[in-house]
PDB file of C-alpha atoms and ligand atoms in Angstrom:
ATOM      1  CA  UNK A   1       6.862  50.252  -0.989  1.00 72.00           C
ATOM      2  CA  UNK A   2       5.984  51.098  -4.496  1.00 75.00           C
ATOM      3  CA  UNK A   3       4.336  48.266  -6.852  1.00 73.00           C
ATOM      4  CA  UNK A   4       7.449  47.600  -8.461  1.00 74.00           C
ATOM      5  CA  UNK A   5       9.529  46.923  -5.292  1.00 79.00           C
ATOM      6  CA  UNK A   6       6.640  44.819  -3.880  1.00 76.00           C
ATOM      7  CA  UNK A   7       6.489  42.778  -7.035  1.00 77.00           C
ATOM      8  CA  UNK A   8      10.586  42.354  -7.206  1.00 77.00           C
ATOM      9  CA  UNK A   9      10.613  41.404  -3.269  1.00 79.00           C
ATOM     10  CA  UNK A  10       7.705  39.094  -2.892  1.00 81.00           C
ATOM     11  CA  UNK A  11       6.297  37.814  -6.159  1.00 81.00           C
ATOM     12  CA  UNK A  12       9.404  37.852  -8.903  1.00 81.00           C
ATOM     13  CA  UNK A  13      10.943  34.844  -6.924  1.00 78.00           C
ATOM     14  CA  UNK A  14       7.880  32.726  -7.642  1.00 78.00           C
ATOM     15  CA  UNK A  15       8.294  33.009 -11.108  1.00 77.00           C
ATOM     16  CA  UNK A  16      11.765  31.735 -11.160  1.00 65.00           C
ATOM     17  CA  UNK A  17      11.647  29.167  -8.510  1.00 54.00           C
ATOM     18  CA  UNK A  18       9.914  26.474 -10.802  1.00 58.00           C
ATOM     19  CA  UNK A  19      10.018  26.953 -14.282  1.00 67.00           C
ATOM     20  CA  UNK A  20       7.647  25.026 -16.478  1.00 79.00           C
ATOM     21  CA  UNK A  21       8.989  24.292 -20.010  1.00 84.00           C
ATOM     22  CA  UNK A  22       5.779  25.759 -21.478  1.00 88.00           C
ATOM     23  CA  UNK A  23       6.258  28.942 -19.668  1.00 89.00           C
ATOM     24  CA  UNK A  24       8.769  30.809 -22.027  1.00 89.00           C
ATOM     25  CA  UNK A  25       8.663  34.258 -20.428  1.00 88.00           C
ATOM     26  CA  UNK A  26       7.214  35.077 -16.968  1.00 87.00           C
ATOM     27  CA  UNK A  27       7.071  38.177 -14.722  1.00 85.00           C
ATOM     28  CA  UNK A  28       9.218  41.213 -16.096  1.00 81.00           C
ATOM     29  CA  UNK A  29       7.936  41.955 -19.544  1.00 85.00           C
ATOM     30  CA  UNK A  30       4.349  43.333 -20.690  1.00 88.00           C
ATOM     31  CA  UNK A  31       3.061  39.885 -21.260  1.00 91.00           C
ATOM     32  CA  UNK A  32       4.101  36.482 -20.176  1.00 90.00           C
ATOM     33  CA  UNK A  33       4.606  33.730 -23.027  1.00 92.00           C
ATOM     34  CA  UNK A  34       3.318  30.231 -22.815  1.00 92.00           C
ATOM     35  CA  UNK A  35       3.785  27.798 -25.571  1.00 93.00           C
ATOM     36  CA  UNK A  36       0.919  24.922 -26.009  1.00 94.00           C
ATOM     37  CA  UNK A  37       2.441  21.760 -27.180  1.00 94.00           C
ATOM     38  CA  UNK A  38       0.509  21.138 -30.599  1.00 95.00           C
ATOM     39  CA  UNK A  39      -1.071  17.692 -29.198  1.00 97.00           C
ATOM     40  CA  UNK A  40      -2.400  19.461 -26.067  1.00 97.00           C
ATOM     41  CA  UNK A  41      -5.393  21.768 -25.326  1.00 97.00           C
ATOM     42  CA  UNK A  42      -4.865  24.906 -23.089  1.00 97.00           C
ATOM     43  CA  UNK A  43      -7.639  24.745 -20.387  1.00 97.00           C
ATOM     44  CA  UNK A  44      -7.882  27.669 -17.992  1.00 97.00           C
ATOM     45  CA  UNK A  45     -10.016  29.274 -15.282  1.00 96.00           C
ATOM     46  CA  UNK A  46     -10.236  32.462 -13.227  1.00 96.00           C
ATOM     47  CA  UNK A  47     -11.209  32.753  -9.414  1.00 92.00           C
ATOM     48  CA  UNK A  48     -11.803  35.618  -7.257  1.00 94.00           C
ATOM     49  CA  UNK A  49     -11.642  35.592  -3.405  1.00 92.00           C
ATOM     50  CA  UNK A  50     -12.958  38.429  -1.349  1.00 94.00           C
ATOM     51  CA  UNK A  51     -12.362  39.108   2.333  1.00 94.00           C
ATOM     52  CA  UNK A  52     -15.731  38.402   4.410  1.00 91.00           C
ATOM     53  CA  UNK A  53     -17.192  36.579   1.518  1.00 91.00           C
ATOM     54  CA  UNK A  54     -14.897  33.593   0.769  1.00 88.00           C
ATOM     55  CA  UNK A  55     -12.367  33.826   3.790  1.00 89.00           C
ATOM     56  CA  UNK A  56     -12.990  35.383   7.153  1.00 88.00           C
ATOM     57  CA  UNK A  57     -11.829  38.919   8.101  1.00 90.00           C
ATOM     58  CA  UNK A  58      -8.318  38.419   9.557  1.00 88.00           C
ATOM     59  CA  UNK A  59      -7.493  35.253   8.191  1.00 90.00           C
ATOM     60  CA  UNK A  60      -3.764  34.410   8.350  1.00 93.00           C
ATOM     61  CA  UNK A  61      -2.282  35.568   4.795  1.00 95.00           C
ATOM     62  CA  UNK A  62      -0.416  32.442   4.456  1.00 95.00           C
ATOM     63  CA  UNK A  63      -3.809  30.490   4.404  1.00 94.00           C
ATOM     64  CA  UNK A  64      -5.263  33.089   2.117  1.00 94.00           C
ATOM     65  CA  UNK A  65      -2.873  32.626  -0.657  1.00 96.00           C
ATOM     66  CA  UNK A  66      -2.592  28.762  -0.158  1.00 96.00           C
ATOM     67  CA  UNK A  67      -6.726  28.433  -0.161  1.00 94.00           C
ATOM     68  CA  UNK A  68      -7.022  31.018  -3.194  1.00 95.00           C
ATOM     69  CA  UNK A  69      -4.360  29.075  -5.312  1.00 97.00           C
ATOM     70  CA  UNK A  70      -6.014  25.486  -4.216  1.00 96.00           C
ATOM     71  CA  UNK A  71      -9.547  26.729  -5.020  1.00 95.00           C
ATOM     72  CA  UNK A  72      -8.399  27.815  -8.612  1.00 96.00           C
ATOM     73  CA  UNK A  73      -6.349  24.868  -9.161  1.00 97.00           C
ATOM     74  CA  UNK A  74      -9.177  22.673  -8.182  1.00 97.00           C
ATOM     75  CA  UNK A  75     -10.954  23.832 -11.280  1.00 98.00           C
ATOM     76  CA  UNK A  76      -7.988  22.458 -13.424  1.00 98.00           C
ATOM     77  CA  UNK A  77      -8.581  19.051 -11.651  1.00 98.00           C
ATOM     78  CA  UNK A  78     -11.956  18.919 -12.573  1.00 98.00           C
ATOM     79  CA  UNK A  79     -11.113  19.495 -16.365  1.00 98.00           C
ATOM     80  CA  UNK A  80      -8.380  16.446 -16.051  1.00 98.00           C
ATOM     81  CA  UNK A  81      -5.682  18.989 -16.968  1.00 97.00           C
ATOM     82  CA  UNK A  82      -1.873  19.073 -15.617  1.00 96.00           C
ATOM     83  CA  UNK A  83      -0.974  22.654 -14.385  1.00 95.00           C
ATOM     84  CA  UNK A  84       1.329  24.958 -16.093  1.00 95.00           C
ATOM     85  CA  UNK A  85       1.227  28.577 -14.614  1.00 95.00           C
ATOM     86  CA  UNK A  86      -0.907  31.273 -12.947  1.00 95.00           C
ATOM     87  CA  UNK A  87      -1.506  34.911 -12.853  1.00 95.00           C
ATOM     88  CA  UNK A  88      -2.419  36.848  -9.744  1.00 95.00           C
ATOM     89  CA  UNK A  89      -4.411  40.091  -9.358  1.00 95.00           C
ATOM     90  CA  UNK A  90      -3.899  41.199  -5.693  1.00 94.00           C
ATOM     91  CA  UNK A  91      -5.887  43.856  -4.412  1.00 95.00           C
ATOM     92  CA  UNK A  92      -4.704  45.082  -0.742  1.00 93.00           C
ATOM     93  CA  UNK A  93      -5.723  47.982   1.570  1.00 93.00           C
ATOM     94  CA  UNK A  94      -1.795  48.679   2.435  1.00 90.00           C
ATOM     95  CA  UNK A  95       1.418  47.296   1.353  1.00 87.00           C
ATOM     96  CA  UNK A  96       2.469  45.885   4.594  1.00 89.00           C
ATOM     97  CA  UNK A  97       5.618  43.859   4.613  1.00 90.00           C
ATOM     98  CA  UNK A  98       5.014  41.139   7.119  1.00 93.00           C
ATOM     99  CA  UNK A  99       1.702  40.447   5.514  1.00 93.00           C
ATOM    100  CA  UNK A 100       2.919  40.369   2.070  1.00 93.00           C
ATOM    101  CA  UNK A 101       5.962  38.067   3.144  1.00 93.00           C
ATOM    102  CA  UNK A 102       3.533  35.559   4.712  1.00 95.00           C
ATOM    103  CA  UNK A 103       1.232  35.763   1.659  1.00 95.00           C
ATOM    104  CA  UNK A 104       4.169  35.042  -0.718  1.00 94.00           C
ATOM    105  CA  UNK A 105       5.217  32.016   1.452  1.00 95.00           C
ATOM    106  CA  UNK A 106       1.708  30.519   1.135  1.00 95.00           C
ATOM    107  CA  UNK A 107       1.558  31.201  -2.421  1.00 95.00           C
ATOM    108  CA  UNK A 108       5.046  29.535  -3.003  1.00 93.00           C
ATOM    109  CA  UNK A 109       4.155  26.520  -0.640  1.00 94.00           C
ATOM    110  CA  UNK A 110       1.080  25.922  -2.699  1.00 95.00           C
ATOM    111  CA  UNK A 111       2.567  26.614  -6.172  1.00 93.00           C
ATOM    112  CA  UNK A 112       5.346  24.204  -5.639  1.00 91.00           C
ATOM    113  CA  UNK A 113       2.882  21.559  -4.461  1.00 93.00           C
ATOM    114  CA  UNK A 114       0.948  21.921  -7.775  1.00 93.00           C
ATOM    115  CA  UNK A 115       4.190  22.609  -9.896  1.00 90.00           C
ATOM    116  CA  UNK A 116       2.575  26.120 -10.875  1.00 92.00           C
ATOM    117  CA  UNK A 117       4.644  28.682 -11.834  1.00 91.00           C
ATOM    118  CA  UNK A 118       3.718  32.347 -11.320  1.00 93.00           C
ATOM    119  CA  UNK A 119       3.580  33.776 -15.030  1.00 92.00           C
ATOM    120  CA  UNK A 120       2.741  37.596 -14.023  1.00 90.00           C
ATOM    121  CA  UNK A 121       0.155  39.585 -12.338  1.00 89.00           C
ATOM    122  CA  UNK A 122      -1.188  43.007 -10.916  1.00 89.00           C
ATOM    123  CA  UNK A 123      -1.544  44.806  -7.614  1.00 90.00           C
ATOM    124  CA  UNK A 124      -3.890  47.459  -6.638  1.00 91.00           C
ATOM    125  CA  UNK A 125      -4.869  49.326  -3.426  1.00 93.00           C
ATOM    126  CA  UNK A 126      -8.342  48.634  -2.476  1.00 95.00           C
ATOM    127  CA  UNK A 127     -10.322  45.970  -0.030  1.00 95.00           C
ATOM    128  CA  UNK A 128      -8.602  42.879   0.151  1.00 95.00           C
ATOM    129  CA  UNK A 129      -9.222  40.509  -2.847  1.00 96.00           C
ATOM    130  CA  UNK A 130      -7.345  37.936  -4.579  1.00 96.00           C
ATOM    131  CA  UNK A 131      -7.919  36.688  -8.083  1.00 97.00           C
ATOM    132  CA  UNK A 132      -6.009  33.932  -9.673  1.00 97.00           C
ATOM    133  CA  UNK A 133      -6.309  32.607 -13.204  1.00 97.00           C
ATOM    134  CA  UNK A 134      -4.703  29.106 -13.694  1.00 97.00           C
ATOM    135  CA  UNK A 135      -3.873  27.692 -16.915  1.00 97.00           C
ATOM    136  CA  UNK A 136      -3.213  23.976 -17.678  1.00 97.00           C
ATOM    137  CA  UNK A 137      -3.185  21.664 -20.463  1.00 97.00           C
ATOM    138  CA  UNK A 138      -4.680  18.282 -21.199  1.00 97.00           C
ATOM    139  CA  UNK A 139      -4.205  15.589 -24.351  1.00 97.00           C
ATOM    140  CA  UNK A 140      -6.235  17.082 -27.193  1.00 96.00           C
ATOM    141  CA  UNK A 141     -10.003  16.600 -26.923  1.00 96.00           C
ATOM    142  CA  UNK A 142      -9.849  14.519 -23.675  1.00 96.00           C
ATOM    143  CA  UNK A 143     -10.648  17.564 -21.140  1.00 97.00           C
ATOM    144  CA  UNK A 144     -13.395  16.408 -18.875  1.00 98.00           C
ATOM    145  CA  UNK A 145     -16.479  18.429 -19.359  1.00 97.00           C
ATOM    146  CA  UNK A 146     -19.719  18.661 -17.439  1.00 97.00           C
ATOM    147  CA  UNK A 147     -21.850  17.747 -20.623  1.00 96.00           C
ATOM    148  CA  UNK A 148     -21.407  14.320 -21.167  1.00 96.00           C
ATOM    149  CA  UNK A 149     -23.270  12.256 -18.512  1.00 98.00           C
ATOM    150  CA  UNK A 150     -25.625   9.724 -19.817  1.00 98.00           C
ATOM    151  CA  UNK A 151     -28.272   7.672 -18.297  1.00 98.00           C
ATOM    152  CA  UNK A 152     -26.845   4.557 -16.713  1.00 98.00           C
ATOM    153  CA  UNK A 153     -23.575   6.108 -15.836  1.00 98.00           C
ATOM    154  CA  UNK A 154     -22.310   5.739 -12.167  1.00 98.00           C
ATOM    155  CA  UNK A 155     -22.149   9.121 -10.117  1.00 98.00           C
ATOM    156  CA  UNK A 156     -19.037   9.161  -7.990  1.00 98.00           C
ATOM    157  CA  UNK A 157     -17.313  11.565  -5.678  1.00 98.00           C
ATOM    158  CA  UNK A 158     -13.988  11.553  -4.335  1.00 98.00           C
ATOM    159  CA  UNK A 159     -12.725  11.559  -0.673  1.00 97.00           C
ATOM    160  CA  UNK A 160     -15.138  12.581   1.814  1.00 97.00           C
ATOM    161  CA  UNK A 161     -17.714  15.522   1.781  1.00 97.00           C
ATOM    162  CA  UNK A 162     -18.830  17.929   4.467  1.00 97.00           C
ATOM    163  CA  UNK A 163     -15.474  18.818   6.413  1.00 97.00           C
ATOM    164  CA  UNK A 164     -14.940  21.970   5.021  1.00 96.00           C
ATOM    165  CA  UNK A 165     -18.837  23.245   5.813  1.00 95.00           C
ATOM    166  CA  UNK A 166     -18.581  21.687   9.327  1.00 95.00           C
ATOM    167  CA  UNK A 167     -15.055  23.754   9.862  1.00 94.00           C
ATOM    168  CA  UNK A 168     -16.943  27.282   9.254  1.00 92.00           C
ATOM    169  CA  UNK A 169     -18.185  26.705  12.864  1.00 91.00           C
ATOM    170  CA  UNK A 170     -14.864  26.600  14.381  1.00 92.00           C
ATOM    171  CA  UNK A 171     -12.723  29.196  12.705  1.00 90.00           C
ATOM    172  CA  UNK A 172     -12.911  31.500  15.426  1.00 89.00           C
ATOM    173  CA  UNK A 173     -12.441  29.056  18.258  1.00 89.00           C
ATOM    174  CA  UNK A 174      -8.882  29.665  20.199  1.00 88.00           C
ATOM    175  CA  UNK A 175      -8.197  25.844  21.049  1.00 90.00           C
ATOM    176  CA  UNK A 176     -10.436  23.714  18.902  1.00 89.00           C
ATOM    177  CA  UNK A 177     -10.465  19.733  19.899  1.00 91.00           C
ATOM    178  CA  UNK A 178      -8.488  17.142  17.517  1.00 92.00           C
ATOM    179  CA  UNK A 179     -12.158  16.317  15.602  1.00 92.00           C
ATOM    180  CA  UNK A 180     -12.369  20.043  14.931  1.00 93.00           C
ATOM    181  CA  UNK A 181      -8.976  20.400  14.087  1.00 94.00           C
ATOM    182  CA  UNK A 182      -9.304  17.671  11.638  1.00 95.00           C
ATOM    183  CA  UNK A 183     -12.312  19.570   9.970  1.00 96.00           C
ATOM    184  CA  UNK A 184     -10.393  22.775  10.142  1.00 95.00           C
ATOM    185  CA  UNK A 185      -7.823  21.454   7.980  1.00 95.00           C
ATOM    186  CA  UNK A 186      -9.907  20.599   5.306  1.00 96.00           C
ATOM    187  CA  UNK A 187     -10.955  24.137   5.084  1.00 94.00           C
ATOM    188  CA  UNK A 188      -7.617  25.700   5.494  1.00 93.00           C
ATOM    189  CA  UNK A 189      -5.502  23.437   2.917  1.00 94.00           C
ATOM    190  CA  UNK A 190      -8.140  22.175   0.277  1.00 95.00           C
ATOM    191  CA  UNK A 191      -6.323  19.180  -1.935  1.00 96.00           C
ATOM    192  CA  UNK A 192      -7.586  19.425  -5.409  1.00 97.00           C
ATOM    193  CA  UNK A 193      -7.369  16.204  -6.936  1.00 98.00           C
ATOM    194  CA  UNK A 194      -5.157  16.809  -9.972  1.00 98.00           C
ATOM    195  CA  UNK A 195      -3.763  13.451 -10.357  1.00 97.00           C
ATOM    196  CA  UNK A 196      -7.373  11.613 -10.149  1.00 98.00           C
ATOM    197  CA  UNK A 197      -8.892  14.124 -12.636  1.00 98.00           C
ATOM    198  CA  UNK A 198      -5.816  13.592 -14.959  1.00 97.00           C
ATOM    199  CA  UNK A 199      -6.338   9.635 -14.598  1.00 98.00           C
ATOM    200  CA  UNK A 200     -10.137  10.222 -15.606  1.00 98.00           C
ATOM    201  CA  UNK A 201      -9.636  12.481 -18.518  1.00 96.00           C
ATOM    202  CA  UNK A 202     -11.007  10.477 -21.342  1.00 93.00           C
ATOM    203  CA  UNK A 203     -12.413   8.020 -19.068  1.00 96.00           C
ATOM    204  CA  UNK A 204     -15.218   9.905 -17.064  1.00 98.00           C
ATOM    205  CA  UNK A 205     -18.034  11.015 -19.084  1.00 98.00           C
ATOM    206  CA  UNK A 206     -18.403  14.223 -17.014  1.00 98.00           C
ATOM    207  CA  UNK A 207     -16.743  15.941 -13.923  1.00 98.00           C
ATOM    208  CA  UNK A 208     -16.902  18.885 -11.758  1.00 98.00           C
ATOM    209  CA  UNK A 209     -15.121  19.982  -8.556  1.00 98.00           C
ATOM    210  CA  UNK A 210     -17.294  20.342  -5.620  1.00 97.00           C
ATOM    211  CA  UNK A 211     -16.933  23.992  -4.579  1.00 94.00           C
ATOM    212  CA  UNK A 212     -20.444  24.954  -3.850  1.00 94.00           C
ATOM    213  CA  UNK A 213     -21.708  21.669  -2.354  1.00 95.00           C
ATOM    214  CA  UNK A 214     -22.712  18.475  -3.810  1.00 97.00           C
ATOM    215  CA  UNK A 215     -26.263  19.086  -5.126  1.00 96.00           C
ATOM    216  CA  UNK A 216     -25.450  22.290  -6.545  1.00 96.00           C
ATOM    217  CA  UNK A 217     -22.505  21.122  -8.349  1.00 97.00           C
ATOM    218  CA  UNK A 218     -23.815  17.655  -9.435  1.00 98.00           C
ATOM    219  CA  UNK A 219     -26.769  19.836 -10.453  1.00 97.00           C
ATOM    220  CA  UNK A 220     -24.618  21.470 -13.013  1.00 97.00           C
ATOM    221  CA  UNK A 221     -23.598  18.225 -14.566  1.00 98.00           C
ATOM    222  CA  UNK A 222     -27.328  17.473 -14.760  1.00 98.00           C
ATOM    223  CA  UNK A 223     -28.288  20.772 -16.643  1.00 97.00           C
ATOM    224  CA  UNK A 224     -25.360  20.723 -18.825  1.00 97.00           C
ATOM    225  CA  UNK A 225     -25.768  17.033 -19.927  1.00 98.00           C
ATOM    226  CA  UNK A 226     -29.797  17.156 -20.011  1.00 97.00           C
ATOM    227  CA  UNK A 227     -30.297  14.403 -17.640  1.00 97.00           C
ATOM    228  CA  UNK A 228     -31.306  13.490 -14.131  1.00 97.00           C
ATOM    229  CA  UNK A 229     -29.891  11.399 -11.266  1.00 97.00           C
ATOM    230  CA  UNK A 230     -30.568   9.319  -8.125  1.00 96.00           C
ATOM    231  CA  UNK A 231     -28.282   9.709  -4.981  1.00 96.00           C
ATOM    232  CA  UNK A 232     -28.245   7.013  -2.186  1.00 96.00           C
ATOM    233  CA  UNK A 233     -27.790   9.295   0.942  1.00 95.00           C
ATOM    234  CA  UNK A 234     -26.414   6.443   2.928  1.00 95.00           C
ATOM    235  CA  UNK A 235     -23.529   6.011   0.361  1.00 96.00           C
ATOM    236  CA  UNK A 236     -22.082   9.414   0.731  1.00 96.00           C
ATOM    237  CA  UNK A 237     -18.629   9.150   2.065  1.00 97.00           C
ATOM    238  CA  UNK A 238     -18.231  11.218   5.329  1.00 97.00           C
ATOM    239  CA  UNK A 239     -15.094  11.478   7.331  1.00 96.00           C
ATOM    240  CA  UNK A 240     -14.605   9.967  10.813  1.00 96.00           C
ATOM    241  CA  UNK A 241     -14.362  13.541  12.373  1.00 95.00           C
ATOM    242  CA  UNK A 242     -17.497  14.668  10.774  1.00 96.00           C
ATOM    243  CA  UNK A 243     -19.420  11.543  11.561  1.00 94.00           C
ATOM    244  CA  UNK A 244     -18.301  11.895  15.426  1.00 93.00           C
ATOM    245  CA  UNK A 245     -19.090  15.687  15.571  1.00 90.00           C
ATOM    246  CA  UNK A 246     -21.860  16.189  18.159  1.00 84.00           C
ATOM    247  CA  UNK A 247     -24.824  18.160  16.966  1.00 81.00           C
ATOM    248  CA  UNK A 248     -23.727  18.121  13.078  1.00 78.00           C
ATOM    249  CA  UNK A 249     -26.126  17.119  10.318  1.00 91.00           C
ATOM    250  CA  UNK A 250     -23.256  15.433   8.402  1.00 94.00           C
ATOM    251  CA  UNK A 251     -25.285  14.081   5.228  1.00 94.00           C
ATOM    252  CA  UNK A 252     -26.855  17.801   4.935  1.00 94.00           C
ATOM    253  CA  UNK A 253     -23.509  19.608   5.423  1.00 95.00           C
ATOM    254  CA  UNK A 254     -22.130  16.952   2.664  1.00 95.00           C
ATOM    255  CA  UNK A 255     -24.977  17.729   0.155  1.00 96.00           C
ATOM    256  CA  UNK A 256     -25.170  21.409   0.742  1.00 95.00           C
ATOM    257  CA  UNK A 257     -22.122  23.164   2.280  1.00 92.00           C
ATOM    258  CA  UNK A 258     -18.895  24.084  -0.134  1.00 88.00           C
ATOM    259  CA  UNK A 259     -15.225  24.028  -0.200  1.00 92.00           C
ATOM    260  CA  UNK A 260     -14.560  20.217  -0.129  1.00 95.00           C
ATOM    261  CA  UNK A 261     -12.807  20.769  -3.497  1.00 97.00           C
ATOM    262  CA  UNK A 262     -13.384  16.945  -4.029  1.00 98.00           C
ATOM    263  CA  UNK A 263     -14.395  15.754  -7.624  1.00 98.00           C
ATOM    264  CA  UNK A 264     -17.827  14.691  -8.620  1.00 98.00           C
ATOM    265  CA  UNK A 265     -17.813  12.647 -11.778  1.00 98.00           C
ATOM    266  CA  UNK A 266     -20.006  10.277 -14.124  1.00 98.00           C
ATOM    267  CA  UNK A 267     -18.589   6.965 -15.585  1.00 98.00           C
ATOM    268  CA  UNK A 268     -20.139   4.648 -17.887  1.00 98.00           C
ATOM    269  CA  UNK A 269     -20.491   1.316 -16.333  1.00 97.00           C
ATOM    270  CA  UNK A 270     -18.163  -0.806 -18.176  1.00 97.00           C
ATOM    271  CA  UNK A 271     -15.373   1.871 -17.792  1.00 97.00           C
ATOM    272  CA  UNK A 272     -16.122   2.074 -13.947  1.00 97.00           C
ATOM    273  CA  UNK A 273     -15.633  -1.826 -13.810  1.00 97.00           C
ATOM    274  CA  UNK A 274     -12.277  -1.458 -15.830  1.00 97.00           C
ATOM    275  CA  UNK A 275     -10.894   1.409 -13.800  1.00 97.00           C
ATOM    276  CA  UNK A 276      -7.456   0.431 -12.284  1.00 97.00           C
ATOM    277  CA  UNK A 277      -7.871  -0.298  -8.397  1.00 96.00           C
ATOM    278  CA  UNK A 278      -5.729   2.654  -7.350  1.00 96.00           C
ATOM    279  CA  UNK A 279      -7.891   5.171  -9.106  1.00 97.00           C
ATOM    280  CA  UNK A 280     -11.407   3.472  -7.930  1.00 96.00           C
ATOM    281  CA  UNK A 281     -10.067   3.548  -4.292  1.00 96.00           C
ATOM    282  CA  UNK A 282     -10.351   7.153  -4.395  1.00 97.00           C
ATOM    283  CA  UNK A 283     -13.857   7.264  -5.626  1.00 98.00           C
ATOM    284  CA  UNK A 284     -17.131   6.202  -3.755  1.00 98.00           C
ATOM    285  CA  UNK A 285     -20.076   5.429  -6.286  1.00 98.00           C
ATOM    286  CA  UNK A 286     -23.131   7.169  -4.576  1.00 97.00           C
ATOM    287  CA  UNK A 287     -25.715   6.911  -7.300  1.00 97.00           C
ATOM    288  CA  UNK A 288     -26.501   6.683 -11.160  1.00 97.00           C
ATOM    289  CA  UNK A 289     -27.497   8.892 -13.994  1.00 98.00           C
ATOM    290  CA  UNK A 290     -31.074   8.801 -15.001  1.00 97.00           C
ATOM    291  CA  UNK A 291     -32.993  10.036 -18.051  1.00 96.00           C
ATOM    292  CA  UNK A 292     -35.772  12.056 -16.403  1.00 93.00           C
ATOM    293  CA  UNK A 293     -34.220  15.561 -15.297  1.00 94.00           C
ATOM    294  CA  UNK A 294     -33.799  16.530 -11.655  1.00 94.00           C
ATOM    295  CA  UNK A 295     -31.953  15.049  -8.628  1.00 95.00           C
ATOM    296  CA  UNK A 296     -33.489  12.507  -6.559  1.00 95.00           C
ATOM    297  CA  UNK A 297     -32.153  11.479  -3.201  1.00 94.00           C
ATOM    298  CA  UNK A 298     -33.167   8.574  -1.228  1.00 92.00           C
ATOM    299  CA  UNK A 299     -32.007   6.758   2.075  1.00 86.00           C
ATOM    300  CA  UNK A 300     -33.018   3.556   3.754  1.00 74.00           C
ATOM    301  CA  UNK A 301     -36.342   5.166   5.122  1.00 75.00           C
ATOM    302  CA  UNK A 302     -37.806   6.626   1.652  1.00 66.00           C
ATOM    303  CA  UNK A 303     -37.225   9.872  -0.295  1.00 59.00           C
ATOM    304  CA  UNK A 304     -36.362  13.309   0.055  1.00 62.00           C
ATOM    305  CA  UNK A 305     -36.426  16.060  -2.219  1.00 53.00           C
ATOM    306  CA  UNK A 306     -33.370  17.588  -3.918  1.00 50.00           C
ATOM    307  CA  UNK A 307     -34.403  21.164  -4.452  1.00 46.00           C
ATOM    308  CA  UNK A 308     -32.275  22.723  -2.021  1.00 45.00           C
ATOM    309  CA  UNK A 309     -29.311  24.404  -3.303  1.00 43.00           C
ATOM    310  CA  UNK A 310     -25.486  24.863  -2.075  1.00 49.00           C
ATOM    311  CA  UNK A 311     -23.537  27.885  -1.683  1.00 50.00           C
ATOM    312  CA  UNK A 312     -25.149  30.774  -3.088  1.00 49.00           C
ATOM    313  CA  UNK A 313     -22.249  33.693  -4.084  1.00 51.00           C
ATOM    314  CA  UNK A 314     -25.014  36.266  -3.672  1.00 49.00           C
ATOM    315  CA  UNK A 315     -26.627  35.123  -0.367  1.00 44.00           C
ATOM    316  CA  UNK A 316     -24.132  34.333   2.294  1.00 41.00           C
ATOM    317  CA  UNK A 317     -21.500  36.150   4.221  1.00 43.00           C
ATOM    318  CA  UNK A 318     -19.170  34.858   6.766  1.00 44.00           C
TER     319      UNK A 318
HETATM  320 MG1  LIG B 401     -15.457  24.393 -10.323  1.00 52.01          MG
END
């Protein structure tokens, strides 16, 4: 199968299925054309997933596509953006129809979920890797950044943390139990917080998505904002499944494991109090921003150092 056949068969349908009004031209020309409305800013981000590093060897192609697109889209959520379109660079050892068909299915399902159209891409031969660039827009000057946290702001996170990290131990288990299944679902099907991010655009003082672990990602906010923070470990939200999982150090996973794709945000106190209930219900306040640099973690029994890092892109293989 040649490159053009492959694109026509598996990927062109994704650019037609759901057109976004801002995407004027998609697959089939030298470039795609996107129109950015005059009152909005374009935000874009690129993300690469490599077999054996970001997902296991022989991982289901449908899940590879879904996870890669969800991980990339999570960066749009962190900026408070509304998705528009994405481009895909796919490197494959061989063009195998069944694999491609499953991959395209996963990509289509996820693209439809986030209302993203495929704008274009490139395919090459080599070790399996998927690079996705996502485009979104946000009302002018309202994008959430990492640099706006100020002393006194509430630090909050969405959902629950640590499940996807706990799931890593069960990826190869032939018939996992219900607890493990619940954790695996968090790993296989990340759910970027697009609507929450959009609701917080212009409200939160800073935001980041938790891809590498809470301490690591919150650390980026602290560094970019030139502030520190105190976190109460007892307040970190954990799922029922993770709490019940025997032998797991739930809090450590929540702090240091990646792949959760929840949001970590900082919000000035008054705005926190004014948040609509439907938005605040998606968040848990876990601490506050302080003047002194660094991350201070404490629980009911005293203090713990916040020096440990999250996922290190050059230090771990699956
Ligand atoms: Mg990110």
